[in-house]
Coordinates of C-alpha atoms and ligand atoms in Angstrom, one line a residue:
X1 CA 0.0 0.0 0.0
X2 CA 1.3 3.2 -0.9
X3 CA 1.4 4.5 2.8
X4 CA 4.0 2.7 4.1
X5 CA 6.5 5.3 3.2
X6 CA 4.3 7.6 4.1
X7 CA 6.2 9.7 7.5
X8 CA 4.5 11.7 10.5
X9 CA 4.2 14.4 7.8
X10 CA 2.2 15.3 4.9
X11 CA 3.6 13.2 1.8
X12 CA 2.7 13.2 -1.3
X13 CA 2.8 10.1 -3.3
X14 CA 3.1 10.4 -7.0
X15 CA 2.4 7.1 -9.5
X16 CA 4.0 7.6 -12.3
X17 CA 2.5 4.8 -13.8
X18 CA -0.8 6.2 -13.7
X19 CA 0.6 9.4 -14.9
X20 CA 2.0 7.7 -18.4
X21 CA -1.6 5.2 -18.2
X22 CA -3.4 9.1 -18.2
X23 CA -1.3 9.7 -21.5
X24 CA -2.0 6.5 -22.9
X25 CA -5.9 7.4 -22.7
X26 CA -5.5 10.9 -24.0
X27 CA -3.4 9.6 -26.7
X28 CA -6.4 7.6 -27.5
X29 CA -9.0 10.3 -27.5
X30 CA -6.5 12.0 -30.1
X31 CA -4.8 9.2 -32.3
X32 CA -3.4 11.7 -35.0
X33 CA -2.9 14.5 -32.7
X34 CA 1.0 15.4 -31.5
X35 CA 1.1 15.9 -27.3
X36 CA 2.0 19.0 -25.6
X37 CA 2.0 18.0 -21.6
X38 CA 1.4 20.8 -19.2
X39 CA 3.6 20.9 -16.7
X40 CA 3.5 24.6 -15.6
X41 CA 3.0 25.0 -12.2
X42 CA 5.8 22.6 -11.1
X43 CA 3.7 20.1 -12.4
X44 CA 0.2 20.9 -11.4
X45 CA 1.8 20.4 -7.6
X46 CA 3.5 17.0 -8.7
X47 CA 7.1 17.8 -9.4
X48 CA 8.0 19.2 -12.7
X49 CA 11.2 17.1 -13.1
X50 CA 10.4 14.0 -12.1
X51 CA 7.1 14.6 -14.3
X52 CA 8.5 15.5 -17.5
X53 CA 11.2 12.7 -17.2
X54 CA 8.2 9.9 -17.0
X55 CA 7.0 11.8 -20.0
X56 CA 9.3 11.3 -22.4
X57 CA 7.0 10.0 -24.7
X58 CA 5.4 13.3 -25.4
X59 CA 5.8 15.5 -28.4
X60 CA 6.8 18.9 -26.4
X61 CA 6.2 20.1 -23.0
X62 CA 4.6 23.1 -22.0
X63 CA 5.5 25.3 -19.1
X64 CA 4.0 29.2 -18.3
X65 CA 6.9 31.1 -18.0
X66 CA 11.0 30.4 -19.0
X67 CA 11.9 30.0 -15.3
X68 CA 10.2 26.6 -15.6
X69 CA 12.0 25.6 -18.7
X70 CA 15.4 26.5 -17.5
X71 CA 14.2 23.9 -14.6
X72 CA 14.0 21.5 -17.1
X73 CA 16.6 21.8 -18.7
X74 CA 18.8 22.7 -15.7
X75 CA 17.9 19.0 -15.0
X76 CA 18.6 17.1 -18.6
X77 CA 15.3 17.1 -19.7
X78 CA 15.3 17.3 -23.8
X79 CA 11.7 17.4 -24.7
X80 CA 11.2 20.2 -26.6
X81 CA 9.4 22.5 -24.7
X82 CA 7.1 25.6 -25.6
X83 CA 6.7 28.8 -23.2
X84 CA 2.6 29.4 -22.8
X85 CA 3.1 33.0 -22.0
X86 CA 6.3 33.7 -24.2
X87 CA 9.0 36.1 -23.4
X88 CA 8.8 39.5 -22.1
X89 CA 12.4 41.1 -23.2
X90 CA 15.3 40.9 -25.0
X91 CA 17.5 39.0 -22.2
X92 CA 14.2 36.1 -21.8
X93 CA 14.7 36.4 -25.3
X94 CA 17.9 34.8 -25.4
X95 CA 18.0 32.4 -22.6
X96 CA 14.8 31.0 -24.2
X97 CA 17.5 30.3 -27.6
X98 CA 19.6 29.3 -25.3
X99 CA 17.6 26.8 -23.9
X100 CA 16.1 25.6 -27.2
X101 CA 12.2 26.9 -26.1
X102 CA 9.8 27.2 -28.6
X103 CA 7.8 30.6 -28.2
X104 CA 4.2 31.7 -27.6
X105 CA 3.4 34.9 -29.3
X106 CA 0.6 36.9 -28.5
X107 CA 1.1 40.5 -28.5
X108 CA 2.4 43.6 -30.9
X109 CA 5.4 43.7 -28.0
X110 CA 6.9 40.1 -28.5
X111 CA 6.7 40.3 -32.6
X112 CA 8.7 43.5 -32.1
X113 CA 11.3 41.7 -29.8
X114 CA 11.2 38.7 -32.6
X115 CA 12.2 41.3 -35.9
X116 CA 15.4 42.6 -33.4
X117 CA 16.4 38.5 -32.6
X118 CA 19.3 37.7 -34.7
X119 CA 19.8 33.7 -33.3
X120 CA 18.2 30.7 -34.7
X121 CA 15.3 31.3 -35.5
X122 CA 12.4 30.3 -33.1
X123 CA 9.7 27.8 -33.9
X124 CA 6.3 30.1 -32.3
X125 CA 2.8 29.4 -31.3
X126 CA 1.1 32.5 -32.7
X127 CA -1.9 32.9 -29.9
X128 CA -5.7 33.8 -31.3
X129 CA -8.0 35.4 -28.3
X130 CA -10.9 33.8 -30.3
X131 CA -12.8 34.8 -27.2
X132 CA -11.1 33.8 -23.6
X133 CA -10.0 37.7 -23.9
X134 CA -6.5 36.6 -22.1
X135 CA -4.0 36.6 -24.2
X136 CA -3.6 36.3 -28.2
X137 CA -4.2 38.7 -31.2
X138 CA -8.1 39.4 -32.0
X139 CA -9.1 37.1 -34.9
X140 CA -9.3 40.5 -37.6
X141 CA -5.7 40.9 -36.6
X142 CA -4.3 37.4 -36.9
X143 CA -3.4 36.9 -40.2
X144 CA -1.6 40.0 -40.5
X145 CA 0.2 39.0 -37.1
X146 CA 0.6 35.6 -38.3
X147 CA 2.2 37.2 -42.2
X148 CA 4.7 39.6 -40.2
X149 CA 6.0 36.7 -38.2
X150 CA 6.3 34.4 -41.0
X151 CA 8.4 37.0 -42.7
X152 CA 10.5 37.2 -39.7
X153 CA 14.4 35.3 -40.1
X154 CA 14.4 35.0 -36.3
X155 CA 10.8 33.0 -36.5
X156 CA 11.1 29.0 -38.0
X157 CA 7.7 27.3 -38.1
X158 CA 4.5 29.4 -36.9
X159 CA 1.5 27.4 -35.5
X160 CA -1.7 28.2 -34.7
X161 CA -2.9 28.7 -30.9
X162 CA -5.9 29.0 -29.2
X163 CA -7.8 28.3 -25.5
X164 CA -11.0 27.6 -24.6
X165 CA -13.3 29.8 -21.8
X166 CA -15.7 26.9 -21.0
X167 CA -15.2 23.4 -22.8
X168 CA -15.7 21.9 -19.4
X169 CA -19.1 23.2 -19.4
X170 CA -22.5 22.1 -21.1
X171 CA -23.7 24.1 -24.0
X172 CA -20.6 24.3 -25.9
X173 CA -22.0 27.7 -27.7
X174 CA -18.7 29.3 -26.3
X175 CA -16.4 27.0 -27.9
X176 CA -18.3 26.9 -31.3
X177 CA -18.2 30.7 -32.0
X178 CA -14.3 30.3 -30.5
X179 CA -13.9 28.1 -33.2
X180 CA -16.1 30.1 -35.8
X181 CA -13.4 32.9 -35.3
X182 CA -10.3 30.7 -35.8
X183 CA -11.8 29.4 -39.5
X184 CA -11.1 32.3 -41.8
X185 CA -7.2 32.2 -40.5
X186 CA -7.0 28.4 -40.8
X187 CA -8.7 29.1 -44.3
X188 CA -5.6 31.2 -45.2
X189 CA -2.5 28.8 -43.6
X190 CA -1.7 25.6 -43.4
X191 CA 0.0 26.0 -40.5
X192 CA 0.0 23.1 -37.5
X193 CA -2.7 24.1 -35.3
X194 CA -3.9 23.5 -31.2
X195 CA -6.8 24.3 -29.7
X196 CA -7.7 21.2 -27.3
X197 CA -7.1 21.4 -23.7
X198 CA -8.0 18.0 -21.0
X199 CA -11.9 19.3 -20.7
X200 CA -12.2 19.6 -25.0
X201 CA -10.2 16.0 -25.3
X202 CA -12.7 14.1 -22.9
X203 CA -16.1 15.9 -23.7
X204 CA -18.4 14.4 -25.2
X205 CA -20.0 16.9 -27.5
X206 CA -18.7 16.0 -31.3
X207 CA -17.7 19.6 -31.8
X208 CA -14.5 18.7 -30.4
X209 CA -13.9 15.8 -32.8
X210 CA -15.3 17.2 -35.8
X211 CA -13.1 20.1 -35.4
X212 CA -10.1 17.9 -34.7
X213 CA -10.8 15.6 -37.7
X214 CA -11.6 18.5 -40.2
X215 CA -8.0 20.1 -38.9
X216 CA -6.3 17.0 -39.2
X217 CA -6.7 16.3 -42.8
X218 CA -5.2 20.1 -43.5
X219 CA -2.2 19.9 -40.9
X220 CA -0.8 18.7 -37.7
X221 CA -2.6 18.9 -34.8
X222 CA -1.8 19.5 -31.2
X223 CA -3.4 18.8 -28.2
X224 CA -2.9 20.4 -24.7
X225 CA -3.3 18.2 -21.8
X226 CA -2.9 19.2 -18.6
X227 CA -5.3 18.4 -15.5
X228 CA -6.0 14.9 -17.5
X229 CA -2.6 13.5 -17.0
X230 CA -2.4 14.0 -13.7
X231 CA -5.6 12.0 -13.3
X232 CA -8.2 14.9 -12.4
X233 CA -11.4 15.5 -13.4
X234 CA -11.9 18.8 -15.5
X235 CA -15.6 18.6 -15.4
X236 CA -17.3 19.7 -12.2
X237 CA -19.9 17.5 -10.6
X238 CA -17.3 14.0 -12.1
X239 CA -14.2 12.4 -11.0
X240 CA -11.7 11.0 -12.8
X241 CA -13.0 7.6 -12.7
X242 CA -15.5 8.2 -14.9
X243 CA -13.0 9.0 -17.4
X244 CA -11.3 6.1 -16.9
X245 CA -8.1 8.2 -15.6
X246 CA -6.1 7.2 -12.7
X247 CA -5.4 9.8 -9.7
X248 CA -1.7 10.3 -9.9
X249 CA -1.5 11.8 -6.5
X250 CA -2.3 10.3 -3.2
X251 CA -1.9 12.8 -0.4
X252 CA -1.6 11.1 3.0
X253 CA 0.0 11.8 6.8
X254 CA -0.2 10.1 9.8
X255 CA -1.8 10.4 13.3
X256 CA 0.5 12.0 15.6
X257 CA -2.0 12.0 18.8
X258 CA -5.3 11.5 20.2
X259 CA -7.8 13.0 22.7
X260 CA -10.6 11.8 24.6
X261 CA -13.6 14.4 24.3
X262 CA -16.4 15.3 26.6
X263 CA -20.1 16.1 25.3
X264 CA -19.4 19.8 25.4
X265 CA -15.4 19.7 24.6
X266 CA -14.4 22.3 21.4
X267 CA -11.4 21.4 19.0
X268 CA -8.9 23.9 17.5
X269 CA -8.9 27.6 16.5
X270 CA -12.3 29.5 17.5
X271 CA -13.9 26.1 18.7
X272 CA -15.4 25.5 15.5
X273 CA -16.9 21.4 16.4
X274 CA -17.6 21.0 19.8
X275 CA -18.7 17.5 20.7
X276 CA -21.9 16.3 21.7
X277 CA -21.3 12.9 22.8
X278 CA -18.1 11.4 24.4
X279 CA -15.8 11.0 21.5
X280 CA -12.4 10.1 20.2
X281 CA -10.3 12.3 17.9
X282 CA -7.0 11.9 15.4
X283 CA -4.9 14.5 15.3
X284 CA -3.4 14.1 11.8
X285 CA 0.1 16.1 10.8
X286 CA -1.0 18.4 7.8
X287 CA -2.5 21.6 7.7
X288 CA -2.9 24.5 5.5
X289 CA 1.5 25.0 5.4
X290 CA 1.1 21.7 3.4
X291 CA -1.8 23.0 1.0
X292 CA -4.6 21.3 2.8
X293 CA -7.2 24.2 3.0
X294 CA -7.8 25.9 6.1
X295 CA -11.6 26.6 4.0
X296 CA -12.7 23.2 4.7
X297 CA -15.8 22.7 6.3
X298 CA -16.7 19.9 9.0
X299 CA -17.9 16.7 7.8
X300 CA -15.1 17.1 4.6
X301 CA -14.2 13.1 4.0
X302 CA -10.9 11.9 4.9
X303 CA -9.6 8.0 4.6
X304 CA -8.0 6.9 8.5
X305 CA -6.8 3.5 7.8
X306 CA -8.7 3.2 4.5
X307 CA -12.1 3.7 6.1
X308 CA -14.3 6.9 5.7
X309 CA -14.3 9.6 8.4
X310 CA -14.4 13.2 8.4
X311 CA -12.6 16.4 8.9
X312 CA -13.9 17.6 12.9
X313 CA -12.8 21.3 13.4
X314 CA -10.9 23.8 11.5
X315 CA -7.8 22.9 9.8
X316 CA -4.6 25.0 11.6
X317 CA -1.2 25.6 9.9
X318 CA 0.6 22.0 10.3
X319 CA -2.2 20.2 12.2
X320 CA -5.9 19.2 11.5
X321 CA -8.3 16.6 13.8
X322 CA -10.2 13.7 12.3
X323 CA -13.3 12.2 13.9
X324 CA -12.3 8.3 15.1
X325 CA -15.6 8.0 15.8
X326 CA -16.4 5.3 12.6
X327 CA -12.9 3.5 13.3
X328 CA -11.7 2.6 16.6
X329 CA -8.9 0.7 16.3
X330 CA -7.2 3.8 14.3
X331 CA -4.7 5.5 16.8
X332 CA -1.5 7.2 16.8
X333 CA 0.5 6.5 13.5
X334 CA -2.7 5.5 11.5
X335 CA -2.2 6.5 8.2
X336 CA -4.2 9.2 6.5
X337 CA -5.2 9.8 2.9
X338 CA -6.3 13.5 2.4
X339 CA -7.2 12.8 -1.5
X340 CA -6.3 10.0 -4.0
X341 CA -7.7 7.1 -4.9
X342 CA -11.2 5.9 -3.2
X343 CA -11.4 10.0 -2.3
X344 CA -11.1 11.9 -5.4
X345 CA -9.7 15.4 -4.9
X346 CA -12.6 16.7 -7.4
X347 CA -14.8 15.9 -4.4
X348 CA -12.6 17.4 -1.9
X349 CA -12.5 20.4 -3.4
X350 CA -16.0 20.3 -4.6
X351 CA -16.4 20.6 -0.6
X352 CA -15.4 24.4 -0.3
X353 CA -16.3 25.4 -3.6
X354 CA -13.1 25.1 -5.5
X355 CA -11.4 22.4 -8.0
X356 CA -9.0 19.5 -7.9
X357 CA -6.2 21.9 -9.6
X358 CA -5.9 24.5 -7.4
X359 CA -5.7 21.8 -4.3
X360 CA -3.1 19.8 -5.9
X361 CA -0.8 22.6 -7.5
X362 CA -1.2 24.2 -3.7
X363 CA 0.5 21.4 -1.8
X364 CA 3.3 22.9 -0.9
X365 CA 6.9 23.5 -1.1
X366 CA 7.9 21.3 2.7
X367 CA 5.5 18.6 1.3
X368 CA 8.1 15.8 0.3
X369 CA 7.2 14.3 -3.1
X370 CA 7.5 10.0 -3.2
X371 CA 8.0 8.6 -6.5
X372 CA 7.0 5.4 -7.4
X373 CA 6.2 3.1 -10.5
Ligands
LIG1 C1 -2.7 25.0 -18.6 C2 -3.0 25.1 -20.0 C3 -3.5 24.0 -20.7 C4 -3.8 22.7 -20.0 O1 -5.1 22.8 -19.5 P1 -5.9 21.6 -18.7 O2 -7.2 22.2 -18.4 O3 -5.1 21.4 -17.4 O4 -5.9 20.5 -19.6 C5 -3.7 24.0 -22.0 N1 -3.4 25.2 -22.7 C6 -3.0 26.3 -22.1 C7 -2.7 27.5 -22.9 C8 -2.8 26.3 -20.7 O5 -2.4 27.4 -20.1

């Protein structure tokens, strides 16, 4: 079981074969399509190193900013890699050659910096706000942006980028006129092309797949993972599970102590659950330091020794308290899962109104990181 490494600390325990089992199943919602993982974010929270080295079977990786791709490379990693938010100045400019990045481009101010770069030239994403009003170039001013950086000898290959606003919602209205505004610059270039992101690869409205089909037969197409590789949900009200993708991330700790209540007795900061009946608590060793919310409300699920219980009281800084009431036999050193498998972190974070990426990109820095596969 993957808790016996797990120390009196919050751990976090990273599969890394579900995270290359994830790709497998996005790989097979996109057979012709090239990969671009995201692993911004140090890895949505799961470590961006040891993440992109399982990945090796991916076309390119894609990080927000050019710190994060000198990480990678800093650390061998030779996947090509492309920079979601570009760079910003002349010195970026030249690390990113330096480090071999491909290049977002989605303003007037990073075309300018492109006609003074004298290296070799760039391969670039030019990025279409086809409606997420972000970043990119309005669709009446694309193919002009798109023509200037062609012409450019510091610019290689330009592709075609845009994001979705809301294909992990119903309707799909926003995505159709999205895609309506990226037709007239596809009608004028051949160039490869990416739109997809982990909510437009495992809808199921065909929009996605026409679009992806109709694309395919023109150029290459990319798709965007992210949240799905990590084995996360990107549709509210589901889990991964019914995606048929594997959690990646199992975040557990231990019981460090126990008390004996009284009908009456409060726990923790401001006395949020007071007991009613005589009652036994866990103490459990992670807290909002490790990236367990402090939001959470009573009655939040959390696994003690594989059976279902609940968060009793607020969560403090490097502590929270567990109700022992369902498992008796669950004392000091019982082990803990916060989230993972059998307790999906979309229904964790469902629980104080937020969603599976922010909790797992929040766990935090003193959280140690336990690879296995
Ligand atoms: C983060 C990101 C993605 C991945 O999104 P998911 O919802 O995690 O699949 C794709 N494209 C861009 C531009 C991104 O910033």
């Amino acid at each position: 079981m993957a808790t016996n490494g797990t120390a009196f600390a919050a751990t976090a325990h990273i599969d890394l074969d579900a995270l290359t089992a994830n790709l497998a199943l996005v790989r097979a919602r996109a057979p012709s399509a090239r990969v671009m993982a995201a692993v911004k974010a140090n890895a949505y929270g799961h470590g961006i190193v040891e993440v992109a080295t399982a990945l090796t079977d991916v076309d390119a990786l894609a990080v927000a900013r050019i710190d994060e791709a000198a990480q990678l490379r800093a650390a061998g990693i030779e996947t090509p890699i492309t920079i979601l938010e570009g760079v910003f100045d002349a010195v970026q400019m030249r690390l990113a050659a330096e480090l071999r990045c491909d290049l977002v481009v989605h303003c007037d101010e990073q075309i300018a910096l492109l006609r003074a770069y004298r290296g070799v030239p760039f391969k670039t994403w030019l990025k279409v706000n086809t409606g997420m009003n972000r970043i990119g170039f309005q669709p009446p001013v694309a193919l002009d942006a798109l023509q200037q950086l062609t012409a450019l000898t510091g610019v290689g290959d330009v592709r075609i980028m845009t994001h979705f606003a809301s294909a992990d919602v119903d309707g799909h209205e926003t995505s159709a006129r999205q895609l309506n505004a990226l037709t007239p610059l596809l009608a004028a270039s051949n160039a490869d092309v990416s739109v997809a992101n982990s909510a437009a690869l495992f809808s199921e409205h065909p929009l996605y797949q026409q679009f992806a089909e109709s694309a395919a037969s023109q150029r290459k197409t990319w798709v965007r993972p992210g949240i799905a590789l990590y084995g996360i949900s990107p549709f509210a009200g589901t889990t991964a599970a019914d995606l048929g993708l594997a959690p990646v991330m199992q975040f557990e700790s231990r019981i460090i102590a126990v008390q004996n209540l009284q009908p009456g007795d409060a726990v923790g900061y401001g006395g949020r659950f007071v007991a009613s009946s005589p009652m036994r608590i866990g103490v459990v060793a992670a807290g909002y330091g490790d990236g367990y919310p402090r939001m959470m409300p009573d009655g939040t699920p959390i696994m003690v020794d594989s059976m279902p219980s609940q968060l009793v009281g607020r969560v403090s800084m490097d502590m929270l308290t567990v109700d022992l009431t369902s498992c008796p036999d669950a004392g000091y050193g019982a082990s803990i899962r916060l989230w993972g498998s059998g307790i999906p972190v979309e229904t964790i974070a469902a629980r104080m109104g937020n969603i599976g990426y922010e909790l797992v990109t929040r766990v935090s820095a003193r959280v140690q990181r336990c690879y296995s596969r």
